[in-house]
């Protein structure tokens, strides 16, 4: 284990952290972060795990963030939890951030899948976290589409039949949502969903890699992986059978691009799981309170200033800000998104 410092107030720059996955993507992540595509790039690096204390459920178990010091992030947090996370967070949640942030590039349509709730995970997966997630759209090709929730209610037998068939009816049963840059969508645990080809999203999640792969055959996934090592009937009990109405879908959406100055990027319902704030100093500097945050600069260039110094930032930068950095002032023609744990 690498030694970690006992105190920290330094804003850390994070390099790409792209474990190999079973679906294609990754070029949009490299382009967004201003990096060249390496000669050995095989097209299966579609996720950049930001500020990660979680590991892949399968596919080799990687994913944890390593800091410039060489320390893995969980070790750094354990060494100085109050400095990284703040005393109030530690008192309520302990020495982990309760957050996984990713950049995700869908080089192909992702499979129809869902994630278990906290209650299901505690009962059947020996984990306090489920996997509610949210998508903040940064890049979208014309006509880009995501799917969330079944349009009509499905009985257990109907759902099992669709999963057994492994055909186009599974996707057709979901609600399609056309998305563009500036959209945000909350996906509660249990809701079946898919992300279409041609989207780069900033994704906030509970910190697990639990997915029930309703659609698995096309991606060559083994059943043990597809159903989290559980019997299929039990795994399918974690899935919300619908219906998800147009009114409910509307409540899960927000336009983060409409925020000026400083404001929430996600629907209010997300705050039980994580928080995301847009910071855009349109009419003057914006000062945000101390917080542990994964910060993604999505447009422009500017500066971040705290009691520990000032640094320049530009579109594509990804940073990890410890609570001990204190208040941070954002200046310039810049837009960034702060991804944070649930409010204390």
XYZ file of C-alpha atoms in Angstrom:
344
model
C 0.000 0.000 0.000
C 1.276 3.473 -0.903
C 1.678 5.938 1.949
C -0.871 8.739 1.877
C -0.656 12.226 3.335
C -2.440 12.888 6.629
C -3.793 16.273 5.502
C -4.864 17.673 2.174
C -6.160 20.931 0.812
C -4.855 20.595 -2.733
C -7.177 20.419 -5.730
C -6.084 17.290 -7.613
C -6.020 16.925 -11.396
C -7.312 13.517 -12.449
C -5.969 11.619 -15.440
C -8.158 9.274 -17.466
C -9.218 6.086 -15.698
C -10.788 3.860 -18.341
C -11.237 0.199 -17.410
C -12.001 -2.064 -20.362
C -15.706 -2.730 -20.801
C -17.857 -5.059 -22.891
C -19.290 -2.336 -25.147
C -17.633 0.109 -27.530
C -16.757 3.748 -26.970
C -14.109 6.094 -25.650
C -13.082 8.350 -28.528
C -15.433 11.134 -27.393
C -13.911 10.971 -23.910
C -10.419 11.434 -25.326
C -11.589 14.273 -27.589
C -13.401 16.000 -24.707
C -10.291 15.754 -22.533
C -8.027 17.028 -25.330
C -6.135 13.755 -25.745
C -5.037 11.899 -28.855
C -6.328 8.419 -29.573
C -3.420 6.070 -28.735
C -2.178 3.631 -31.384
C -3.263 0.629 -29.300
C -6.797 1.946 -28.661
C -9.227 -0.943 -29.231
C -12.499 0.959 -28.838
C -13.561 -0.697 -25.582
C -12.765 2.119 -23.119
C -16.166 3.847 -22.997
C -16.087 4.973 -19.347
C -13.759 7.308 -17.443
C -14.246 6.598 -13.728
C -13.756 9.900 -11.878
C -12.974 10.026 -8.168
C -13.818 6.338 -7.930
C -13.739 4.195 -4.799
C -15.716 1.440 -6.590
C -14.558 -1.515 -8.656
C -16.057 -3.348 -11.611
C -18.383 -6.162 -10.607
C -16.866 -8.313 -13.358
C -14.412 -7.686 -16.250
C -11.307 -7.688 -14.080
C -12.352 -5.614 -11.094
C -10.586 -2.337 -11.997
C -11.939 1.188 -11.734
C -10.522 2.715 -8.531
C -8.946 6.168 -8.948
C -5.203 6.503 -8.342
C -3.994 9.979 -7.348
C -0.788 11.627 -8.598
C 0.890 10.592 -5.327
C 0.395 6.949 -6.289
C -2.189 6.435 -3.555
C -5.482 4.807 -4.376
C -8.329 7.149 -3.481
C -9.889 4.882 -0.798
C -6.546 4.841 1.041
C -6.273 8.634 0.845
C -9.792 9.030 2.221
C -9.123 6.690 5.124
C -5.904 8.578 5.950
C -7.619 11.972 6.177
C -11.405 11.611 5.977
C -12.189 15.002 7.530
C -9.826 16.783 5.145
C -11.215 15.138 2.065
C -14.883 14.788 2.949
C -15.550 17.222 5.791
C -16.434 16.451 9.398
C -20.207 16.593 8.844
C -20.056 14.104 5.968
C -17.870 11.699 7.939
C -20.173 11.907 10.952
C -23.173 10.934 8.836
C -21.776 8.732 6.064
C -18.367 7.522 7.200
C -15.055 7.555 5.341
C -16.309 7.127 1.783
C -17.914 9.640 -0.552
C -21.156 7.791 -1.427
C -20.578 8.853 -5.034
C -19.216 7.498 -8.294
C -18.794 9.932 -11.185
C -18.081 8.880 -14.774
C -17.715 10.214 -18.261
C -19.478 7.736 -20.553
C -19.196 7.604 -24.348
C -21.708 5.329 -26.057
C -19.890 4.105 -29.158
C -22.826 1.744 -29.612
C -26.227 1.380 -27.986
C -25.867 0.009 -24.482
C -27.912 -3.036 -23.469
C -31.250 -2.724 -21.744
C -30.416 -3.073 -18.065
C -31.384 -1.879 -14.600
C -29.753 -1.343 -11.234
C -30.916 -2.574 -7.834
C -32.165 -0.290 -5.086
C -30.431 0.211 -1.760
C -32.967 -2.063 -0.121
C -32.422 -4.892 -2.629
C -28.637 -4.522 -2.453
C -28.677 -4.660 1.351
C -30.891 -7.751 1.350
C -29.235 -9.731 -1.450
C -25.833 -8.231 -2.348
C -24.352 -7.436 1.077
C -23.990 -3.751 0.195
C -25.553 -0.559 1.541
C -25.572 1.072 -1.906
C -27.888 0.466 -4.802
C -27.373 2.340 -8.036
C -29.617 5.279 -8.693
C -27.884 7.314 -11.399
C -28.214 10.509 -13.427
C -27.055 11.505 -16.920
C -25.841 15.011 -17.772
C -25.571 15.235 -21.558
C -22.366 16.922 -22.768
C -22.291 15.776 -26.417
C -25.102 14.314 -28.504
C -25.357 13.476 -32.170
C -28.580 14.580 -33.920
C -31.440 12.297 -32.945
C -29.553 10.781 -30.006
C -31.927 8.747 -27.838
C -32.014 7.219 -24.384
C -34.692 4.948 -22.968
C -36.088 4.934 -19.414
C -38.782 2.746 -17.843
C -41.429 0.464 -19.315
C -44.265 2.244 -21.121
C -46.819 -0.295 -19.890
C -46.939 -2.419 -16.774
C -45.411 -5.852 -17.231
C -46.249 -8.828 -15.078
C -43.436 -11.053 -13.811
C -44.142 -13.640 -16.494
C -44.185 -11.025 -19.251
C -40.851 -9.606 -18.143
C -39.306 -13.073 -17.877
C -40.561 -13.864 -21.401
C -38.943 -10.728 -22.825
C -35.672 -11.488 -21.074
C -35.735 -15.075 -22.353
C -36.451 -13.959 -25.929
C -33.477 -11.538 -26.094
C -34.975 -9.735 -29.075
C -35.991 -6.204 -30.089
C -39.206 -6.291 -28.058
C -37.290 -5.517 -24.866
C -36.065 -2.137 -26.110
C -39.420 -1.430 -27.770
C -41.133 -1.786 -24.384
C -39.224 1.217 -22.995
C -39.947 4.949 -23.193
C -37.668 6.629 -25.780
C -36.331 10.104 -24.928
C -34.516 12.167 -27.550
C -31.722 14.129 -25.863
C -29.472 17.028 -26.770
C -26.583 18.889 -25.168
C -27.774 20.512 -21.944
C -30.271 17.820 -20.931
C -30.155 15.939 -17.641
C -32.071 12.760 -16.789
C -32.423 11.061 -13.408
C -32.732 7.256 -13.512
C -34.016 5.857 -10.205
C -32.817 2.434 -9.114
C -34.933 -0.338 -10.548
C -35.879 1.468 -13.748
C -34.838 -0.440 -16.896
C -32.951 1.801 -19.290
C -30.534 2.047 -22.200
C -28.318 4.741 -23.715
C -28.257 5.081 -27.487
C -25.214 5.465 -29.682
C -23.592 8.871 -30.052
C -23.874 10.389 -26.570
C -21.198 11.625 -24.157
C -22.617 11.991 -20.673
C -21.370 13.003 -17.270
C -22.853 10.332 -15.029
C -23.429 10.471 -11.271
C -24.157 7.198 -9.498
C -24.281 5.480 -6.196
C -20.814 3.880 -5.883
C -21.425 0.342 -7.152
C -21.168 -1.557 -10.413
C -24.389 -3.531 -9.902
C -26.310 -4.012 -13.168
C -29.007 -6.522 -14.057
C -28.400 -7.050 -17.779
C -31.876 -7.747 -19.118
C -30.356 -7.723 -22.596
C -27.157 -9.775 -22.477
C -26.919 -12.243 -25.349
C -26.009 -9.641 -27.995
C -23.089 -8.491 -25.818
C -21.781 -11.964 -25.031
C -22.287 -11.593 -21.277
C -22.300 -14.697 -19.118
C -25.464 -15.207 -17.087
C -23.587 -14.969 -13.782
C -22.449 -11.482 -14.840
C -25.848 -10.557 -16.265
C -27.734 -11.406 -13.067
C -25.149 -10.388 -10.427
C -24.512 -13.983 -9.421
C -28.168 -14.323 -8.366
C -30.835 -16.675 -9.642
C -32.638 -15.000 -12.531
C -36.066 -14.818 -10.811
C -34.494 -13.085 -7.806
C -32.509 -10.667 -9.974
C -35.663 -9.751 -11.909
C -37.384 -8.846 -8.647
C -35.087 -5.804 -8.548
C -36.626 -4.451 -11.774
C -39.472 -1.918 -11.746
C -42.240 -3.359 -13.923
C -43.766 0.020 -14.777
C -45.571 1.848 -16.093
C -43.546 5.054 -16.254
C -45.957 7.722 -17.462
C -45.108 10.807 -19.533
C -45.712 12.902 -16.404
C -43.259 10.812 -14.418
C -40.684 11.046 -17.218
C -41.028 14.825 -17.223
C -40.294 14.915 -13.491
C -37.010 13.073 -14.099
C -35.672 15.666 -16.553
C -34.011 19.087 -16.273
C -32.132 21.454 -18.598
C -28.773 22.046 -16.918
C -27.756 24.339 -19.775
C -30.347 26.897 -18.637
C -28.536 27.556 -15.361
C -26.698 30.873 -15.148
C -24.437 31.745 -12.265
C -24.819 28.782 -9.921
C -27.617 26.243 -9.658
C -28.692 22.584 -9.633
C -28.131 20.429 -12.695
C -30.499 17.632 -11.675
C -34.118 17.223 -10.549
C -34.634 17.759 -6.813
C -35.333 14.038 -6.322
C -31.644 13.293 -6.957
C -30.501 15.002 -3.750
C -31.115 11.914 -1.610
C -28.362 10.204 -3.607
C -25.986 12.885 -4.955
C -25.822 16.530 -5.987
C -24.673 18.214 -9.191
C -24.296 21.974 -9.590
C -23.619 24.059 -12.665
C -21.233 26.980 -12.115
C -21.188 29.573 -14.891
C -19.967 33.054 -13.818
C -21.960 34.947 -16.454
C -22.267 38.268 -14.604
C -19.310 37.986 -12.232
C -17.284 35.629 -10.119
C -19.126 32.807 -8.363
C -17.958 31.531 -4.969
C -19.094 28.066 -3.923
C -18.897 26.628 -0.397
C -16.394 24.031 0.738
C -17.291 20.538 -0.452
C -15.782 17.286 -1.636
C -16.461 17.447 -5.374
C -15.511 15.875 -8.658
C -15.376 18.872 -10.984
C -15.675 18.606 -14.760
C -14.997 21.712 -16.853
C -17.427 21.434 -19.749
C -16.811 24.665 -21.654
C -14.522 27.683 -21.881
C -11.609 28.611 -19.651
C -11.149 30.381 -16.346
C -9.655 30.095 -12.875
C -10.418 28.383 -9.578
C -9.217 30.263 -6.511
C -9.198 29.152 -2.887
C -7.270 30.055 0.234
C -4.620 27.638 -1.032
C -3.949 29.253 -4.406
C -5.311 29.905 -7.888
C -5.214 27.582 -10.864
C -6.236 27.915 -14.485
C -8.762 25.486 -15.925
C -10.173 24.814 -19.384
C -12.764 22.613 -21.058
C -11.950 18.936 -20.585
C -10.215 19.309 -17.222
C -11.333 16.886 -14.522
C -10.511 17.743 -10.914
C -11.060 16.361 -7.441
C -11.628 19.073 -4.844
C -11.250 18.159 -1.145
C -13.426 19.767 1.494
C -10.271 21.201 3.088
C -9.712 23.410 0.043
C -12.443 25.616 1.508
C -14.531 28.051 -0.498
C -13.657 28.129 -4.198
C -14.186 31.150 -6.455
C -14.794 30.477 -10.142
C -13.856 33.235 -12.578
C -13.796 33.646 -16.335
C -15.762 32.557 -19.385
C -16.122 29.013 -18.139
C -18.798 26.428 -17.348
C -18.143 23.622 -14.919
C -20.201 21.009 -13.100
C -19.531 20.066 -9.479
C -20.508 16.463 -8.689
C -20.946 15.929 -4.947
C -22.213 13.416 -2.391
C -25.720 13.705 -0.967
C -26.202 16.765 1.214
C -25.518 16.302 4.919
